[in-house]
PDB file of C-alpha atoms in Angstrom:
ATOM      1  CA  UNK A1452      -2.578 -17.323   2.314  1.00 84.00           C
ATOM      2  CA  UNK A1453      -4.017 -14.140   3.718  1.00 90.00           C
ATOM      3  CA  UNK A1454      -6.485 -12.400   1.486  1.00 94.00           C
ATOM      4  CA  UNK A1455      -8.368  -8.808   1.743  1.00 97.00           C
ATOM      5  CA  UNK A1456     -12.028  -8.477  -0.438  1.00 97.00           C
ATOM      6  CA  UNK A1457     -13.375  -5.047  -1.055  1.00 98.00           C
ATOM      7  CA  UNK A1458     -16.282  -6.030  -2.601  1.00 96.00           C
ATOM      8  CA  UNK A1459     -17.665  -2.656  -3.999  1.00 96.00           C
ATOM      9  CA  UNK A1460     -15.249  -0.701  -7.135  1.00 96.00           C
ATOM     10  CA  UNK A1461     -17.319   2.703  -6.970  1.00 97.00           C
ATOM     11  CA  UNK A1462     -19.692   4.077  -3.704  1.00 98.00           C
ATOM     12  CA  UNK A1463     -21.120   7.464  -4.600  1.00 98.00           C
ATOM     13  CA  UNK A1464     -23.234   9.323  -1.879  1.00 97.00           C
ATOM     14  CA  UNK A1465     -24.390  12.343  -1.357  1.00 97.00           C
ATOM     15  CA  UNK A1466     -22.191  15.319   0.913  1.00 97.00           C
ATOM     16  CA  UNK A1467     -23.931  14.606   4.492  1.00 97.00           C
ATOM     17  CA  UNK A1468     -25.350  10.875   4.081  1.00 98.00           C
ATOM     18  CA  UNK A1469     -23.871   8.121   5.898  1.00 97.00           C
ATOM     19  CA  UNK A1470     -20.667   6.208   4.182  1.00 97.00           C
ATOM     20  CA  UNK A1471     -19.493   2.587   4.957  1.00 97.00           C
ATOM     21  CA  UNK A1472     -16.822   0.741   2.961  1.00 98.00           C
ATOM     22  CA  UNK A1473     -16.947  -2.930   2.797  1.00 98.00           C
ATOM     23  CA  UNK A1474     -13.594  -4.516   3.351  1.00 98.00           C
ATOM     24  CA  UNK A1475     -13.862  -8.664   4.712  1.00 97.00           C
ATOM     25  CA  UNK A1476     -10.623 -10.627   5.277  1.00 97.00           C
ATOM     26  CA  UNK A1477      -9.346 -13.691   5.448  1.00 95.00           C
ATOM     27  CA  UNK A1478      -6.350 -15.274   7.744  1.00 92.00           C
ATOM     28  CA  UNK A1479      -6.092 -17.781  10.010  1.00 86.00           C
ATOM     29  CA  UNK A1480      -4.049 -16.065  12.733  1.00 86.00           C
ATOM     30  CA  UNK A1481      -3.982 -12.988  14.351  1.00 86.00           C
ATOM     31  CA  UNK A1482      -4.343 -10.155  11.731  1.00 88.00           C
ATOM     32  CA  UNK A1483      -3.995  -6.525  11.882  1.00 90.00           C
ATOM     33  CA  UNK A1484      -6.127  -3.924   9.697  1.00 92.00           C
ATOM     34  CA  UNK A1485      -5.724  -0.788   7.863  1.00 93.00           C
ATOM     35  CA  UNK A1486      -7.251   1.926   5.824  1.00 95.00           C
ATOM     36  CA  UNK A1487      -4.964   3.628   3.595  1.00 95.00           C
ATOM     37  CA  UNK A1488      -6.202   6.448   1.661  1.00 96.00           C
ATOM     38  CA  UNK A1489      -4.923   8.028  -1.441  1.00 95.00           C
ATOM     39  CA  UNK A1490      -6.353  11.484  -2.134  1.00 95.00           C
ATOM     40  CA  UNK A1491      -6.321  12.770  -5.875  1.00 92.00           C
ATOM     41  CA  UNK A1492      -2.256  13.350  -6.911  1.00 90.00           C
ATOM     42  CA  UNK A1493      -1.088  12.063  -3.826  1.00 93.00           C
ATOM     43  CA  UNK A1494       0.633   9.623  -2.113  1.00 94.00           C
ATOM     44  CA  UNK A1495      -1.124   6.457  -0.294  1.00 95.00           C
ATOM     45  CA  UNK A1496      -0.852   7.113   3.680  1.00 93.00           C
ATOM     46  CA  UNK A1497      -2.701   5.580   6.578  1.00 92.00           C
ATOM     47  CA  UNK A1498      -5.899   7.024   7.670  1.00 94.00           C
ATOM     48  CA  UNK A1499      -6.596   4.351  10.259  1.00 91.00           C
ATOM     49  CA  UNK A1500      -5.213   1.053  12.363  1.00 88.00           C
ATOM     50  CA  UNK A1501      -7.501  -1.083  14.323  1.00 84.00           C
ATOM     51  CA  UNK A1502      -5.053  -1.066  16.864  1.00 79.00           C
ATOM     52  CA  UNK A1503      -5.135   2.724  17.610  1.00 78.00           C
ATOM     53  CA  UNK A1504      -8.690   2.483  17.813  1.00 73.00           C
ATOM     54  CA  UNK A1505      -8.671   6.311  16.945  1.00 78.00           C
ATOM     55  CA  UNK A1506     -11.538   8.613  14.961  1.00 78.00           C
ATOM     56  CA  UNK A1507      -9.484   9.872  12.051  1.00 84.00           C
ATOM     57  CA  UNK A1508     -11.381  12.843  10.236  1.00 90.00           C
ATOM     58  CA  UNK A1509     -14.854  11.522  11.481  1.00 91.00           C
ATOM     59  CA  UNK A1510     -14.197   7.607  10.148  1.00 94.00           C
ATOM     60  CA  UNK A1511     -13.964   4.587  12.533  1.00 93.00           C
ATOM     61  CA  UNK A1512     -13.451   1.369  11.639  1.00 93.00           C
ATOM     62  CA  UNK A1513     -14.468  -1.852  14.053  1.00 88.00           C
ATOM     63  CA  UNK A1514     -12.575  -5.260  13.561  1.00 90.00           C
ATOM     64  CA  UNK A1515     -15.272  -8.047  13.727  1.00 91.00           C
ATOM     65  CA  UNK A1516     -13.318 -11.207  13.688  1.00 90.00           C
ATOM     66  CA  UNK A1517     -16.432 -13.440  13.957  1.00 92.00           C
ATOM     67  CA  UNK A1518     -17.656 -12.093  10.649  1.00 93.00           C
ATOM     68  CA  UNK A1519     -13.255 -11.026   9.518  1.00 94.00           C
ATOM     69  CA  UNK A1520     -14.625  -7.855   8.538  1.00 95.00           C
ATOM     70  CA  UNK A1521     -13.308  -4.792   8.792  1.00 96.00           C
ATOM     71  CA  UNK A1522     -15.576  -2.055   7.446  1.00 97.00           C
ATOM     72  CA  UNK A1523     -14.632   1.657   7.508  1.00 96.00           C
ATOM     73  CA  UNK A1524     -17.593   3.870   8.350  1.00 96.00           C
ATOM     74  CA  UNK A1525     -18.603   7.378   8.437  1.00 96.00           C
ATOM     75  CA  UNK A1526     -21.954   9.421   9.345  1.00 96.00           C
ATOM     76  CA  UNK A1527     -21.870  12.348   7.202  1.00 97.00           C
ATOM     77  CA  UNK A1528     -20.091  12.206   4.382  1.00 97.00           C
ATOM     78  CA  UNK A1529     -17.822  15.472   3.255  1.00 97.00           C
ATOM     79  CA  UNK A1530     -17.077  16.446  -0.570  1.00 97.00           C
ATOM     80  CA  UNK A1531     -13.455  16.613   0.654  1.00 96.00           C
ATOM     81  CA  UNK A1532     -13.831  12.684   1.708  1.00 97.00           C
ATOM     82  CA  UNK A1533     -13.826  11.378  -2.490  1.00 98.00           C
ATOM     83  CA  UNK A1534     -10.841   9.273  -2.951  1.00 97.00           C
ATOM     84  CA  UNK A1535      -9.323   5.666  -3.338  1.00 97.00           C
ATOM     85  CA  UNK A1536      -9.715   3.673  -0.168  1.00 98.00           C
ATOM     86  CA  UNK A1537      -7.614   0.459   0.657  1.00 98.00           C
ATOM     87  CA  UNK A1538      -7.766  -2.045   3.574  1.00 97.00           C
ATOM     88  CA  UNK A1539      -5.148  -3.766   4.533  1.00 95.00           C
ATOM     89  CA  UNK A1540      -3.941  -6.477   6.751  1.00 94.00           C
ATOM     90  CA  UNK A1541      -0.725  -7.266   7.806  1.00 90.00           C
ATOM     91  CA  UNK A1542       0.176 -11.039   9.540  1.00 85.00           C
ATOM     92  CA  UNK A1543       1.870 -11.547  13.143  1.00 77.00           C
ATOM     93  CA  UNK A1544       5.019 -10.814  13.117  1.00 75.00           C
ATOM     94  CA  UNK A1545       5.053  -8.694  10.113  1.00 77.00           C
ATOM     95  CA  UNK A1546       5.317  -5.135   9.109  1.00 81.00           C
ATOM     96  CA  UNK A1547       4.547  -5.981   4.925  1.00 88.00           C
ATOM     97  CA  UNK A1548       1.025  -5.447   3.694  1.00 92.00           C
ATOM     98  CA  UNK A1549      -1.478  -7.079   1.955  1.00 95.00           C
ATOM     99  CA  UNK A1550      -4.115  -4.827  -0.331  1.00 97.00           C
ATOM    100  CA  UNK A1551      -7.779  -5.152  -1.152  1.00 97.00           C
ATOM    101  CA  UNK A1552      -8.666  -3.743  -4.747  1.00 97.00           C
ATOM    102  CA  UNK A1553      -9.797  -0.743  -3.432  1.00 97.00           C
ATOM    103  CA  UNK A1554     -12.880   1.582  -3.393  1.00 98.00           C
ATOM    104  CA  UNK A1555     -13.800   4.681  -4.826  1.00 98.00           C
ATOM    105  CA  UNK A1556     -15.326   6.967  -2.427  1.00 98.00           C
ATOM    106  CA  UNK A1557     -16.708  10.080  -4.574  1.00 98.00           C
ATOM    107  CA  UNK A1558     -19.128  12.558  -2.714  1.00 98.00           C
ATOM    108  CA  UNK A1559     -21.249  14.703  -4.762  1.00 97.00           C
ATOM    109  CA  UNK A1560     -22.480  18.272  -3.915  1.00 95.00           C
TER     110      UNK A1560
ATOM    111  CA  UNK B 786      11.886  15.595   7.880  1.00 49.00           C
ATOM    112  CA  UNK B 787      12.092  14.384   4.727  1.00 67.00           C
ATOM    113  CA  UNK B 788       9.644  11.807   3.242  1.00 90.00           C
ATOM    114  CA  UNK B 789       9.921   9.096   0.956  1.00 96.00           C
ATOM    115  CA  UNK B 790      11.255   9.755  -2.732  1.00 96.00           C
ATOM    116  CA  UNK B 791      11.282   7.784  -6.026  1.00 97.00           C
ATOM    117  CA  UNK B 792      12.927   8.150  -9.134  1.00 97.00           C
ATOM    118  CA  UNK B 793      12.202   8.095 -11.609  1.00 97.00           C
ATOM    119  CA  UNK B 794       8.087   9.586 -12.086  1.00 97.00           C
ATOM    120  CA  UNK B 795       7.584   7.805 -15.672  1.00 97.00           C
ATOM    121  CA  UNK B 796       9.304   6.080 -17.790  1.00 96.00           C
ATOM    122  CA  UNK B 797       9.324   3.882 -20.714  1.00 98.00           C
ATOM    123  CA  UNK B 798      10.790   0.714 -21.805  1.00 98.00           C
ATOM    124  CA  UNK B 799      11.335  -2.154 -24.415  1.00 98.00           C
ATOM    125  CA  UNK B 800      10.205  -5.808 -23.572  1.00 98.00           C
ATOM    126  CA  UNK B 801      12.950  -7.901 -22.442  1.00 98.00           C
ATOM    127  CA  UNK B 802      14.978  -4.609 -21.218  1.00 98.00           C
ATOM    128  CA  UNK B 803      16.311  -3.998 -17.922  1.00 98.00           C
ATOM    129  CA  UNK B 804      15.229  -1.530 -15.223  1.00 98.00           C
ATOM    130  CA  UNK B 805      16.022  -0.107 -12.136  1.00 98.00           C
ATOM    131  CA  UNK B 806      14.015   2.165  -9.901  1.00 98.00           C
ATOM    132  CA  UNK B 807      15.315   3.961  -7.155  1.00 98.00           C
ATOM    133  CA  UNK B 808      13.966   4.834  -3.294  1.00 97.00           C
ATOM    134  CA  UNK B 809      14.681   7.213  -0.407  1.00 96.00           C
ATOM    135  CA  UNK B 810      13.499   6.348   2.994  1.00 94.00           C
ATOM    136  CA  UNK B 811      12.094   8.320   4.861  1.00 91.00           C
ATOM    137  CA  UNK B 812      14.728   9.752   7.660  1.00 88.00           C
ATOM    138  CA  UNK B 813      15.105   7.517  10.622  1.00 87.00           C
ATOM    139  CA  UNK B 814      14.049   4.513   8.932  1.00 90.00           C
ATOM    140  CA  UNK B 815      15.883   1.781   8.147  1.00 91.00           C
ATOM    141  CA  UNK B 816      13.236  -0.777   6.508  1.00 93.00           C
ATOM    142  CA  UNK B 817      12.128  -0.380   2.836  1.00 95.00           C
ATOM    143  CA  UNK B 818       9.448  -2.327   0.432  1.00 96.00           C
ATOM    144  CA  UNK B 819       8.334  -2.616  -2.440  1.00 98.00           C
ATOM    145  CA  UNK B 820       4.793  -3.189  -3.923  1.00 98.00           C
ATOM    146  CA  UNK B 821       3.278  -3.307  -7.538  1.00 98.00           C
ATOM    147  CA  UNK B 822       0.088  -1.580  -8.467  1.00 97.00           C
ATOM    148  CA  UNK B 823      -1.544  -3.130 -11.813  1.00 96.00           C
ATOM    149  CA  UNK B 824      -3.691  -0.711 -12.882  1.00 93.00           C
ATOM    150  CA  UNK B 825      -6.968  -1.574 -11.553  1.00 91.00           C
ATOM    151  CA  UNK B 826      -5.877  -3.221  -8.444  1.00 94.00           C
ATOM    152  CA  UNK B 827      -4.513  -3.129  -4.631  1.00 95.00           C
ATOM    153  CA  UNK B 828      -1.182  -2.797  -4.392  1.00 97.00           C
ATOM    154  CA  UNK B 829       1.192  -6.419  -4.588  1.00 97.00           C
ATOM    155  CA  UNK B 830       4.221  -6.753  -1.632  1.00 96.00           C
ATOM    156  CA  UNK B 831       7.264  -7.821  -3.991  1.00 97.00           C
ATOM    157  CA  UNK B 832      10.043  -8.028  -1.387  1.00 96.00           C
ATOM    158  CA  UNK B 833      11.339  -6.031   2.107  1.00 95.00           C
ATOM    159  CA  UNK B 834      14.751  -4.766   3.175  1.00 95.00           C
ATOM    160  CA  UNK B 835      15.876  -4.714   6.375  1.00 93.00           C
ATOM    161  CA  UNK B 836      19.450  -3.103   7.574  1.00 92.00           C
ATOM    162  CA  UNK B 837      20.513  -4.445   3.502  1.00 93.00           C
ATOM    163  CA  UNK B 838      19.067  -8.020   3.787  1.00 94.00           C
ATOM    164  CA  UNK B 839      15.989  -8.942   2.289  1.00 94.00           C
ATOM    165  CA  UNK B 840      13.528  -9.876   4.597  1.00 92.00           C
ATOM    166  CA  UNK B 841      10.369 -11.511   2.851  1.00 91.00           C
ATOM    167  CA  UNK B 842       9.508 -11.523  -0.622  1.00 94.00           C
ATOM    168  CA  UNK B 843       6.048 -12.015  -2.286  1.00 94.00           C
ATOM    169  CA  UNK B 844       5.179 -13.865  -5.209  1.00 94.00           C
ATOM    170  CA  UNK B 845       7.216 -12.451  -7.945  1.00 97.00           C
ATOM    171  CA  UNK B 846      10.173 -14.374  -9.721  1.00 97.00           C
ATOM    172  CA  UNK B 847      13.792 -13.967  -9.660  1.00 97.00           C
ATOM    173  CA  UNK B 848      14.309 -11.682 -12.067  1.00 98.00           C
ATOM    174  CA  UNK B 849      12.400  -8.781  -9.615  1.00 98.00           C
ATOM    175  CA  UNK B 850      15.056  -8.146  -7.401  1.00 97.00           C
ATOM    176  CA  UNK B 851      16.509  -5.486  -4.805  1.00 97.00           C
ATOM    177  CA  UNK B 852      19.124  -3.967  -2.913  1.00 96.00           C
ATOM    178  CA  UNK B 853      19.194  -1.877   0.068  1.00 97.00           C
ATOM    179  CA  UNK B 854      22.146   0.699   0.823  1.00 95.00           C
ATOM    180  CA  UNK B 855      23.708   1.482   4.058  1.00 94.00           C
ATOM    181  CA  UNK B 856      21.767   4.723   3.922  1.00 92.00           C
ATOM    182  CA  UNK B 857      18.819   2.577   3.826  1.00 93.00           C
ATOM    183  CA  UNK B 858      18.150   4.101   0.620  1.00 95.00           C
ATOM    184  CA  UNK B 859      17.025   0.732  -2.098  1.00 97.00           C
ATOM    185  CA  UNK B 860      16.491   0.309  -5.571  1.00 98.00           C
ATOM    186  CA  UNK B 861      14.165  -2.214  -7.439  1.00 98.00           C
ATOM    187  CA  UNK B 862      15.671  -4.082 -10.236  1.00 98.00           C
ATOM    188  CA  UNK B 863      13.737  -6.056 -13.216  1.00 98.00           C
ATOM    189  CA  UNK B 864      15.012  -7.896 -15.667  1.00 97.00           C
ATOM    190  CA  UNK B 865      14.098  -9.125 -19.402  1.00 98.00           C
ATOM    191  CA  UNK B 866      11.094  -6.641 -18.586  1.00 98.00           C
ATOM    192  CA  UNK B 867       7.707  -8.189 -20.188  1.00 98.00           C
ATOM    193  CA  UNK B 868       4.099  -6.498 -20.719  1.00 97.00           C
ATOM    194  CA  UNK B 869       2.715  -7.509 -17.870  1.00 97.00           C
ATOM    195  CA  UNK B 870       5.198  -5.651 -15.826  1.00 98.00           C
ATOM    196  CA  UNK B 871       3.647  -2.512 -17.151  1.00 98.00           C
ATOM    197  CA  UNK B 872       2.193  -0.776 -13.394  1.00 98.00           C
ATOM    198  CA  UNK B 873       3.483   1.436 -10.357  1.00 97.00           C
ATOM    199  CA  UNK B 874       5.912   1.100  -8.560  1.00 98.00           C
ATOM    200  CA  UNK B 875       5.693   1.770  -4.995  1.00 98.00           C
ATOM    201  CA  UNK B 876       8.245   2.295  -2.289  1.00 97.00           C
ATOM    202  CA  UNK B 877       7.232   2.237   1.652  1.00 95.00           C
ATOM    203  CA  UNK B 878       9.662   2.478   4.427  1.00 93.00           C
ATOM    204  CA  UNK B 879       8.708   2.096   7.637  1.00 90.00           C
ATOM    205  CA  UNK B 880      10.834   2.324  11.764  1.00 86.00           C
ATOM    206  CA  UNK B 881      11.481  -1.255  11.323  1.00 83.00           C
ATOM    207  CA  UNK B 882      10.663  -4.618   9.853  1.00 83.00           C
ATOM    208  CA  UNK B 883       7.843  -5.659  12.853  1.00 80.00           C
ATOM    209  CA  UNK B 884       4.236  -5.196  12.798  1.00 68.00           C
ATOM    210  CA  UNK B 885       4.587  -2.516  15.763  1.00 68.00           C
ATOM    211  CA  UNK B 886       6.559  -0.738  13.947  1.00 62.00           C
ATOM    212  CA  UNK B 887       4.075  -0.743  10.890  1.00 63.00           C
ATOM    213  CA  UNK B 888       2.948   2.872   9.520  1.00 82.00           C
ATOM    214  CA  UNK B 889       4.411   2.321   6.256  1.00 88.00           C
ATOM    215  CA  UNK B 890       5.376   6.023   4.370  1.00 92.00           C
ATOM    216  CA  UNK B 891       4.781   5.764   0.537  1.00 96.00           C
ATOM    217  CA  UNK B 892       6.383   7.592  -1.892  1.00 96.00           C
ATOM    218  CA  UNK B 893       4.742   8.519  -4.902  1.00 96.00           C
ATOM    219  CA  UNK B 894       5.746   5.933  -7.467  1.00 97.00           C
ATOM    220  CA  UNK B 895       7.333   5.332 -10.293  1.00 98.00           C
ATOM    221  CA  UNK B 896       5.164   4.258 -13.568  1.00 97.00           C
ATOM    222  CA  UNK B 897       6.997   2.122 -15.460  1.00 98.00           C
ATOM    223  CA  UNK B 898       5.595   1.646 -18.468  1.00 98.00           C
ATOM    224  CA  UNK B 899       6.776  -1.636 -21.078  1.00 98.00           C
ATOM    225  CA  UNK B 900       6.535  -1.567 -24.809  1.00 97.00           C
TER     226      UNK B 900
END
């Protein structure tokens, strides 16, 4: 069975230091990744897709399958950034997710 | 545009009552899931609907089941409700039931909350 580790609960960092969230996988076929995001009294939506390969509000996110990681980075952190992070990973074929724990991001002043 | 929308927000009941927790797609798409969110965790994939069939189910038993409408719109049904089934409910739709067609749309939840 496919599984999805975020290994850290809490990051806290400093508004303008460098942010990376941890999130390792493991699946034995061909997997694709996610970050959802859920900002304070809102919904969960999708901030990125390895796929897309896009730059979503200054984060990036590199699929490693050599070490199945899937970490979600940023260089300078913005107060605006603090909220729940999730990776995901969905199997071939399918559209339904499966969830790490999560992380919370909070950026101080 | 609309989004997606659950109902109820809250609400509370017995052990070993029944439930049922309703979902609007979001327009244009046709494919619906559900997920439970402990508190403390990721959220769980209970079961998909696709066009009014169920198409995959997680780990949950029987007595967590679904139906999807011909408006696409679903509800989540629980039965003989225990503790443990305390959490959030979430609802996703998404264009359809493959992986290309994955950006799932959540709504905002229902907490269900079981006394």
């Amino acid at each position: 069975a496919q599984r999805v580790t975020q290994p850290e609960k809490l990051l806290s960092v400093f508004k303008g230091a460098p942010v990376e969230l941890k999130c390792n996988y493991s699946y034995s076929g061909s997997p694709e990744l996610f970050w959802y995001v859920q900002y304070s009294r809102q919904r969960l939506q999708l901030l990125l897709r390895h796929i897309s390969r896009e730059s979503i509000k200054g984060f990036t996110a590199d699929l490693n399958k050599g070490e199945t990681s899937f970490h979600l980075k940023k260089p300078f952190a913005q107060e605006e950034d603090s909220a729940m992070y999730y990776c995901a990973l969905s199997k071939s074929g399918y559209s339904t997710l499966t969830f790490g724990k999560g992380t919370m991001l909070l950026v101080s002043p | 545009e609309t989004g997606v929308t659950q109902s109820p927000t809250h609400l509370i009941k017995t052990r070993g009552q029944q439930v049922t927790l309703r979902c609007s797609s979001q327009s244009g798409h046709n494919t619906v899931s559900w997920y439970q969110q402990a508190l403390g965790q990721g959220p769980q994939f209970i079961f998909q609907y696709y066009r009014e069939e169920e198409n995959g189910r997680g780990n949950f038993p029987p007595r967590f089941s679904g139906l999807q409408f011909p408006n696409y719109s679903s509800e989540l049904n629980v039965n003989a409700l225990e503790l443990d089934d305390s959490a959030l409910y979430l609802c996703a739709s998404s264009l359809g039931p493959s992986r290309q067609d994955t950006e799932a749309f959540f709504g905002q939840g229902t907490r269900l909350t079981v006394v």
